[in-house]
């Protein structure tokens, strides 16, 4: 990695030799970073993470800001208000990504003391945790990337910084511990609002699941939930994650449901090779342009170089369609409806995120061919509705079905339909699944030439190039579900996708009654399983009920049943809902009826709450002035739109530019069109020639959703 | 490809420029070759295949043989007896692979007129189809490999050969058509035995499914069945095949059955990334040695070279076990039982064969860890028994369970158990599935270091390195099933793995009754589906009943029901078994009972016949002199064995050397040990110190199977 090398060289010139330097999976949260280092072979056994935080003090609008760089131990509490007072800086706020890029040429996750150099040192203020100064412990610091880390001692770190000092610019050594005791007394009211980052840490976090709050540090919360709920593990190839049984079982449930439904539509499963020759891959120019920057190439086998590099499928249009041309010889061979469940590879260089953006992922891809456009159009919508149902009926995640704008449609296709999800916590929309009509773009003679005789042409000379669709649903589903329902105790699973729907925990256990209580719990579990419920008794020895409660809450099990001697005496069990925490006793005799009902209620409530959240953040707007403020307050905008590409570019530009991020976590990208909802009825009618596009003032065509998105 | 280049150059030096030269999927039969060329873009629209056959005339044992090379159009009948008489050569027999290698340095599938060169031309006789001589048509000739083809005109081909002529050695132009009419009269009795290759073509092949006989040209028969039954399609990346719904549905049935059974054993599914870093892959030396020559490497993504090449998993031990080390912290975390259904890549350079040896294949791989060896041992056998049941109960294929010799066990494991199948037609054994005990080889400290405290050690200091298993079953299952049951009409599917178990064909249809007959057939199909039978009515317009019969026979549907007006009048349907051809009327009123019974009978009969064939070819031998003749007569040998590796090497050497192949299709490799059957009771008892190893005469330990194998 080039930057790492140059850093090591420049450290060497200061006689500082890192005790180790390692590359690892991209890690954008402290938890993930530590994970990555712990699973990295080259890393020392023991080390401490260094955190680097940049604040922007309040200055006059016209003044050049002087950012404050704080370098501290991972566990040091940095209270910005107290620090500001000490250094005489006003209203410290976390710096925006733009500022970081401008001053240090890095993103926030790659930030490190090494971002300070001779060029920028004089333009910033620096505060260093005094406990680092003389420490001979080993500290991990970012190699200016999320994928590399250097290990040096505290002494070496401070020595590096001191070399940068000039008469005008010196580092401030700060005793943050001392600052902490001063702080509250000085500004008891002002402080809480100022230390957002610290608020993200939940008090008493040792005893509860997730160490950071969903509302405050969403990205860290997300990865923390995924690892603590035992859904994923990090892997030493960047952008790849291990799907552990707790998440893979969700995928199996989705697979089972969707597979049965497409088979009812006459779709058959098949398997095509994962390898594509360059020549075939590059047949459809528009299509390949969409994927080629992300294609992984195999160039060697054993110790032999391949004559020609072979691509790993990013999707299978070009793999399959040469064969469709061969198999479809007559209109009697239509419709052809194939699907495959497989893995695909898109070597993204952006920051990966488990489930949402990974280099290898699992999905299904359906590829169908029809004689007529009408049949293709119908199937596009039939499949999209199955996607909607996967989200709404299985995952309890509301989505809005619609059609993509020309700019956002599938590369090489005719039109794309989509179900669009929304994550209220980040205020970002997410493309949940897409069903494309490819039209005749892939079947035309200069492409794959998939053609049959027109059965209705009496001259016998007419030809029809087939109408094609492709449609895909991926493991992204799981990430959207986690983001939607999870809370500060961890994962919350909708009952229909939970591999354990009910956990039974024995309570009030003593040495004398242990066996009896365990047996009763197993009995109860067995009764529930007979009623078709996925139930498990947690009779593990050596764990307290409290530990078990927490463990299963973290993992999102929808319903807990507590069973103790007192419950048994009353022939009841205490039920505790994961989603609401509501407790209610259930009579043991009616359990086979009440538990399934309760699970269905939980499923319905989860959906209802998520739907209300989505609806409340969907703003119907006809005045441009309200658009950016709505986006900034984490909403999605529905507005009458002209549907012109230039206008869409313009909206992105204007909404991106005008959004001055208030802290580093605010979404900074411009808004793009999400979809033109099929359900136009929910909005006021568009009056042709009268209703104008909210963005450009031309005639509006349809209500369209715009938002910042994943 | 180097050879192709040098050929093109040497042709150029003779002023012959091929009109095209293409590389393609390895094709080892004429059918596959034509397929490969037809799906290859660079190939001309129209061409004819050239066949090159080498015969060895009978000579005195001490004399140097002079092979006869015959170059003819694909469709030209070459009658060896008549040709021998014409050229005055005695008893032409197809030459052995050894002879081909010695004279032409190619295998039979790569043979081509271009194998003739200045070095060997004077040592052979050459006969050329006279109709090629002046032809300006384009002919496809092998580029001395199964993966490349050149296209030249007949005139150019003969001109190439003529340049090689010397006074002593000239080509013979032969009119094979004229020869044909002479031949039978001359030696009416002798001829039929001499033209094996021609016998492989079945008379009237146009009207029946498979153009070659299973018993005569097994390799061509196999690929022909697979393509005609619509199970696979060839693909333009060598060694990769498309699994079409007709074969993939079999895999789905196997998956469903096996998945449910391992879940009962407490195994959970997960998904690990397909990529492995070189460092991790190479951790276990013995293990990686077994795979490294076949590993495919990704070295580039988009247009960027990766810093380090990344391997595609050939199997996932090294992918998974670093994480097992992390997850298993205490004996409470044991047992850990994970499985994944995925694709793996082994870039074999040997001739690929669909299902049996492919570069990418689908399988499941289970990876489990236990506290004790006893638990691991038990699971190895539990899983092996499930594999046995997949073969015997679903695929109706008999297998023999046993343990592998030290030489044949899994690289890096402790011991390997296997179910061994057998293909009577080729006389070759086939490893059907394996369940490995890895022992502590992967968990030891210098390897993946998977360790827990010994719960039974009161000092609290004892450590236990976990005991591990891994086990896998692949799509090879499908190939073995096809080879076992298929016949000269095509595929024969055992009912339990058939996606269509019963097909109903309307007969006696006229313009007047068409709709009624079709409706009745659909009604019948619907009745059967209600009885749990996978039934389909074939009411396609424009196809005769005969066409439909043939179509479904080719595809192996276990049972056909014919329904005509006469049947309806008698309230019956005519059932026709695919496996035996036996016809029997069934009363329509009892169909929901009789059809399921009949299907179970078919399933049982298929297994019974296959079992009898296997048993009849399993020879119990205690005298070395009988071993090679048994192998040569397509049998598997069971013999008392010393279980020493040197002896196994020796057996391979001796059985290979002594087998003078009688024609090009005879298996020529030496025999290896297949397994030491668990069921030793079926053989006479081994008396310690008395019973000797059949091969080397030392004390025998157990009865062991030896055979030539895939």
PDB file of C-alpha atoms in Angstrom, chain A residues 1 23 35 39-42 230 233-237 240-246 248-249 252 259 263 268-277 279-280 283 292-304 306-307 309-310 312-313 318-320 323 326-327 330 332-333 338 341 343 345 347 349 359-360 362 536 541-543, chain B residues 1 23 35 39-42 230 233-237 240-246 248-249 252 259 263 268-277 279-280 283 292-304 306-307 309-310 312-313 318-320 323 326-327 330 332-333 338 341 343 345 347 349 359-360 362 536 541-543:
ATOM      1  CA  UNK A   1       0.000   0.000   0.000  1.00  0.00           C
ATOM      2  CA  UNK A  23      -2.928  -4.105   6.450  1.00  0.00           C
ATOM      3  CA  UNK A  35     -11.620  -6.701  15.415  1.00  0.00           C
ATOM      4  CA  UNK A  39      -7.592 -11.105  13.625  1.00  0.00           C
ATOM      5  CA  UNK A  40      -4.489  -9.797  11.889  1.00  0.00           C
ATOM      6  CA  UNK A  41      -1.415 -11.921  12.324  1.00  0.00           C
ATOM      7  CA  UNK A  42       1.165  -9.181  12.222  1.00  0.00           C
ATOM      8  CA  UNK A 230     -23.515 -13.073  16.161  1.00  0.00           C
ATOM      9  CA  UNK A 233     -17.641 -11.878  11.540  1.00  0.00           C
ATOM     10  CA  UNK A 234     -15.011  -9.747   9.877  1.00  0.00           C
ATOM     11  CA  UNK A 235     -12.733 -11.435   7.397  1.00  0.00           C
ATOM     12  CA  UNK A 236      -9.199 -10.780   6.294  1.00  0.00           C
ATOM     13  CA  UNK A 237     -10.132 -10.003   2.706  1.00  0.00           C
ATOM     14  CA  UNK A 240     -15.931  -9.755   2.552  1.00  0.00           C
ATOM     15  CA  UNK A 241     -17.804 -10.882   5.647  1.00  0.00           C
ATOM     16  CA  UNK A 242     -18.715 -14.211   7.142  1.00  0.00           C
ATOM     17  CA  UNK A 243     -22.458 -14.815   7.380  1.00  0.00           C
ATOM     18  CA  UNK A 244     -22.851 -16.767  10.592  1.00  0.00           C
ATOM     19  CA  UNK A 245     -25.866 -19.052  11.138  1.00  0.00           C
ATOM     20  CA  UNK A 246     -27.794 -16.325  12.949  1.00  0.00           C
ATOM     21  CA  UNK A 248     -27.705 -16.966   7.203  1.00  0.00           C
ATOM     22  CA  UNK A 249     -30.850 -18.563   8.619  1.00  0.00           C
ATOM     23  CA  UNK A 252     -32.675 -19.329   4.122  1.00  0.00           C
ATOM     24  CA  UNK A 259     -38.330 -19.687  -4.311  1.00  0.00           C
ATOM     25  CA  UNK A 263     -41.882 -21.580  -8.956  1.00  0.00           C
ATOM     26  CA  UNK A 268     -37.149 -22.877 -12.884  1.00  0.00           C
ATOM     27  CA  UNK A 269     -33.799 -22.842 -11.138  1.00  0.00           C
ATOM     28  CA  UNK A 270     -30.540 -23.472 -12.968  1.00  0.00           C
ATOM     29  CA  UNK A 271     -26.856 -22.842 -12.439  1.00  0.00           C
ATOM     30  CA  UNK A 272     -24.559 -21.002 -14.813  1.00  0.00           C
ATOM     31  CA  UNK A 273     -20.768 -20.784 -14.385  1.00  0.00           C
ATOM     32  CA  UNK A 274     -19.313 -17.953 -12.319  1.00  0.00           C
ATOM     33  CA  UNK A 275     -16.646 -17.275 -14.919  1.00  0.00           C
ATOM     34  CA  UNK A 276     -17.143 -15.055 -17.967  1.00  0.00           C
ATOM     35  CA  UNK A 277     -14.705 -14.541 -20.788  1.00  0.00           C
ATOM     36  CA  UNK A 279     -15.135 -11.072 -24.922  1.00  0.00           C
ATOM     37  CA  UNK A 280     -18.593 -12.124 -23.801  1.00  0.00           C
ATOM     38  CA  UNK A 283     -20.612  -7.569 -25.562  1.00  0.00           C
ATOM     39  CA  UNK A 292     -16.373  -3.000 -15.498  1.00  0.00           C
ATOM     40  CA  UNK A 293     -14.657  -0.841 -12.864  1.00  0.00           C
ATOM     41  CA  UNK A 294     -15.694  -3.450 -10.292  1.00  0.00           C
ATOM     42  CA  UNK A 295     -14.957  -6.690 -12.091  1.00  0.00           C
ATOM     43  CA  UNK A 296     -12.534  -9.145 -10.463  1.00  0.00           C
ATOM     44  CA  UNK A 297     -10.260 -10.969 -12.906  1.00  0.00           C
ATOM     45  CA  UNK A 298      -8.710 -14.406 -12.619  1.00  0.00           C
ATOM     46  CA  UNK A 299      -5.404 -14.402 -14.472  1.00  0.00           C
ATOM     47  CA  UNK A 300      -3.593 -17.393 -13.038  1.00  0.00           C
ATOM     48  CA  UNK A 301      -4.330 -21.026 -12.164  1.00  0.00           C
ATOM     49  CA  UNK A 302      -1.821 -22.954 -10.077  1.00  0.00           C
ATOM     50  CA  UNK A 303       1.437 -21.555 -11.348  1.00  0.00           C
ATOM     51  CA  UNK A 304       0.278 -21.025 -14.951  1.00  0.00           C
ATOM     52  CA  UNK A 306      -4.139 -18.009 -18.207  1.00  0.00           C
ATOM     53  CA  UNK A 307      -4.006 -17.193 -21.864  1.00  0.00           C
ATOM     54  CA  UNK A 309      -8.025 -13.241 -18.069  1.00  0.00           C
ATOM     55  CA  UNK A 310     -11.430 -14.533 -17.009  1.00  0.00           C
ATOM     56  CA  UNK A 312     -15.973 -13.390 -12.108  1.00  0.00           C
ATOM     57  CA  UNK A 313     -19.650 -12.585 -12.780  1.00  0.00           C
ATOM     58  CA  UNK A 318     -23.806 -11.813 -20.537  1.00  0.00           C
ATOM     59  CA  UNK A 319     -23.161 -15.298 -19.151  1.00  0.00           C
ATOM     60  CA  UNK A 320     -26.654 -16.481 -19.914  1.00  0.00           C
ATOM     61  CA  UNK A 323     -27.258 -19.588 -24.498  1.00  0.00           C
ATOM     62  CA  UNK A 326     -29.209 -21.001 -28.755  1.00  0.00           C
ATOM     63  CA  UNK A 327     -32.121 -22.432 -26.773  1.00  0.00           C
ATOM     64  CA  UNK A 330     -39.199 -20.908 -31.837  1.00  0.00           C
ATOM     65  CA  UNK A 332     -42.809 -22.474 -28.607  1.00  0.00           C
ATOM     66  CA  UNK A 333     -39.643 -22.148 -26.510  1.00  0.00           C
ATOM     67  CA  UNK A 338     -34.796 -19.184 -15.263  1.00  0.00           C
ATOM     68  CA  UNK A 341     -29.304 -18.513  -6.366  1.00  0.00           C
ATOM     69  CA  UNK A 343     -22.751 -15.457  -5.341  1.00  0.00           C
ATOM     70  CA  UNK A 345     -18.531 -10.241  -7.028  1.00  0.00           C
ATOM     71  CA  UNK A 347     -15.017  -5.199  -6.287  1.00  0.00           C
ATOM     72  CA  UNK A 349     -13.527   0.527  -3.790  1.00  0.00           C
ATOM     73  CA  UNK A 359     -17.430  -7.302  -2.544  1.00  0.00           C
ATOM     74  CA  UNK A 360     -18.967 -10.739  -2.666  1.00  0.00           C
ATOM     75  CA  UNK A 362     -25.411 -13.716  -2.225  1.00  0.00           C
ATOM     76  CA  UNK A 536     -35.657 -23.182  22.359  1.00  0.00           C
ATOM     77  CA  UNK A 541     -25.359 -24.344  33.159  1.00  0.00           C
ATOM     78  CA  UNK A 542     -23.206 -21.671  34.718  1.00  0.00           C
ATOM     79  CA  UNK A 543     -25.045 -18.656  33.331  1.00  0.00           C
TER      80      UNK A 543
ATOM     81  CA  UNK B   1      -1.911 -21.467 -26.691  1.00  0.00           C
ATOM     82  CA  UNK B  23      -9.914 -22.069 -28.823  1.00  0.00           C
ATOM     83  CA  UNK B  35     -21.122 -28.083 -29.803  1.00  0.00           C
ATOM     84  CA  UNK B  39     -20.957 -21.867 -29.668  1.00  0.00           C
ATOM     85  CA  UNK B  40     -17.580 -20.379 -30.538  1.00  0.00           C
ATOM     86  CA  UNK B  41     -17.767 -16.975 -32.164  1.00  0.00           C
ATOM     87  CA  UNK B  42     -14.675 -17.246 -34.305  1.00  0.00           C
ATOM     88  CA  UNK B 230     -31.329 -31.208 -21.575  1.00  0.00           C
ATOM     89  CA  UNK B 233     -24.972 -27.103 -22.013  1.00  0.00           C
ATOM     90  CA  UNK B 234     -21.378 -26.530 -22.946  1.00  0.00           C
ATOM     91  CA  UNK B 235     -19.843 -23.204 -22.040  1.00  0.00           C
ATOM     92  CA  UNK B 236     -17.081 -21.131 -23.560  1.00  0.00           C
ATOM     93  CA  UNK B 237     -14.848 -21.346 -20.480  1.00  0.00           C
ATOM     94  CA  UNK B 240     -17.323 -25.182 -16.898  1.00  0.00           C
ATOM     95  CA  UNK B 241     -20.809 -26.379 -17.775  1.00  0.00           C
ATOM     96  CA  UNK B 242     -24.283 -24.944 -17.463  1.00  0.00           C
ATOM     97  CA  UNK B 243     -26.579 -26.958 -15.202  1.00  0.00           C
ATOM     98  CA  UNK B 244     -29.968 -26.640 -16.842  1.00  0.00           C
ATOM     99  CA  UNK B 245     -33.167 -27.047 -14.812  1.00  0.00           C
ATOM    100  CA  UNK B 246     -33.448 -30.720 -15.700  1.00  0.00           C
ATOM    101  CA  UNK B 248     -30.309 -28.676 -11.278  1.00  0.00           C
ATOM    102  CA  UNK B 249     -33.683 -29.892 -10.002  1.00  0.00           C
ATOM    103  CA  UNK B 252     -32.284 -29.322  -5.332  1.00  0.00           C
ATOM    104  CA  UNK B 259     -30.028 -30.433   4.519  1.00  0.00           C
ATOM    105  CA  UNK B 263     -30.081 -30.099  10.648  1.00  0.00           C
ATOM    106  CA  UNK B 268     -26.262 -25.102  11.039  1.00  0.00           C
ATOM    107  CA  UNK B 269     -25.735 -23.462   7.685  1.00  0.00           C
ATOM    108  CA  UNK B 270     -23.472 -20.444   7.222  1.00  0.00           C
ATOM    109  CA  UNK B 271     -21.662 -18.695   4.407  1.00  0.00           C
ATOM    110  CA  UNK B 272     -17.951 -17.951   4.286  1.00  0.00           C
ATOM    111  CA  UNK B 273     -16.304 -15.806   1.608  1.00  0.00           C
ATOM    112  CA  UNK B 274     -15.078 -17.471  -1.578  1.00  0.00           C
ATOM    113  CA  UNK B 275     -11.791 -15.578  -1.434  1.00  0.00           C
ATOM    114  CA  UNK B 276      -8.744 -16.674   0.545  1.00  0.00           C
ATOM    115  CA  UNK B 277      -5.539 -14.754   1.022  1.00  0.00           C
ATOM    116  CA  UNK B 279      -1.010 -16.466   3.473  1.00  0.00           C
ATOM    117  CA  UNK B 280      -4.001 -18.207   5.019  1.00  0.00           C
ATOM    118  CA  UNK B 283      -0.972 -22.326   6.361  1.00  0.00           C
ATOM    119  CA  UNK B 292      -2.214 -25.587  -4.954  1.00  0.00           C
ATOM    120  CA  UNK B 293      -1.640 -26.775  -8.530  1.00  0.00           C
ATOM    121  CA  UNK B 294      -5.354 -26.203  -9.122  1.00  0.00           C
ATOM    122  CA  UNK B 295      -5.972 -22.905  -7.371  1.00  0.00           C
ATOM    123  CA  UNK B 296      -7.410 -20.018  -9.425  1.00  0.00           C
ATOM    124  CA  UNK B 297      -5.999 -16.592  -8.518  1.00  0.00           C
ATOM    125  CA  UNK B 298      -7.639 -13.193  -8.758  1.00  0.00           C
ATOM    126  CA  UNK B 299      -4.948 -10.617  -9.394  1.00  0.00           C
ATOM    127  CA  UNK B 300      -6.873  -7.675 -10.793  1.00  0.00           C
ATOM    128  CA  UNK B 301     -10.039  -5.725 -10.015  1.00  0.00           C
ATOM    129  CA  UNK B 302     -11.378  -3.291 -12.589  1.00  0.00           C
ATOM    130  CA  UNK B 303      -8.161  -1.889 -14.007  1.00  0.00           C
ATOM    131  CA  UNK B 304      -6.172  -2.053 -10.741  1.00  0.00           C
ATOM    132  CA  UNK B 306      -4.354  -6.200  -6.432  1.00  0.00           C
ATOM    133  CA  UNK B 307      -1.511  -5.755  -4.008  1.00  0.00           C
ATOM    134  CA  UNK B 309      -3.237 -12.168  -5.412  1.00  0.00           C
ATOM    135  CA  UNK B 310      -6.312 -13.694  -3.796  1.00  0.00           C
ATOM    136  CA  UNK B 312     -10.736 -18.718  -4.976  1.00  0.00           C
ATOM    137  CA  UNK B 313     -11.520 -21.469  -2.465  1.00  0.00           C
ATOM    138  CA  UNK B 318      -8.263 -22.619   5.678  1.00  0.00           C
ATOM    139  CA  UNK B 319     -11.016 -20.045   5.180  1.00  0.00           C
ATOM    140  CA  UNK B 320     -12.958 -21.205   8.203  1.00  0.00           C
ATOM    141  CA  UNK B 323     -12.400 -18.132  12.806  1.00  0.00           C
ATOM    142  CA  UNK B 326     -11.622 -17.236  17.554  1.00  0.00           C
ATOM    143  CA  UNK B 327     -15.123 -18.562  18.217  1.00  0.00           C
ATOM    144  CA  UNK B 330     -14.372 -22.829  25.934  1.00  0.00           C
ATOM    145  CA  UNK B 332     -19.052 -24.849  26.120  1.00  0.00           C
ATOM    146  CA  UNK B 333     -18.641 -23.628  22.557  1.00  0.00           C
ATOM    147  CA  UNK B 338     -21.358 -25.657  10.396  1.00  0.00           C
ATOM    148  CA  UNK B 341     -23.771 -24.994   0.212  1.00  0.00           C
ATOM    149  CA  UNK B 343     -19.351 -23.313  -5.353  1.00  0.00           C
ATOM    150  CA  UNK B 345     -13.023 -23.957  -8.041  1.00  0.00           C
ATOM    151  CA  UNK B 347      -8.605 -25.573 -12.059  1.00  0.00           C
ATOM    152  CA  UNK B 349      -5.769 -29.439 -16.349  1.00  0.00           C
ATOM    153  CA  UNK B 359     -13.366 -26.569 -12.828  1.00  0.00           C
ATOM    154  CA  UNK B 360     -16.208 -25.025 -10.888  1.00  0.00           C
ATOM    155  CA  UNK B 362     -21.399 -27.088  -6.504  1.00  0.00           C
ATOM    156  CA  UNK B 536     -47.258 -33.215 -16.157  1.00  0.00           C
ATOM    157  CA  UNK B 541     -49.717 -28.724 -30.217  1.00  0.00           C
ATOM    158  CA  UNK B 542     -47.929 -29.685 -33.358  1.00  0.00           C
ATOM    159  CA  UNK B 543     -46.048 -32.676 -32.019  1.00  0.00           C
TER     160      UNK B 543
END
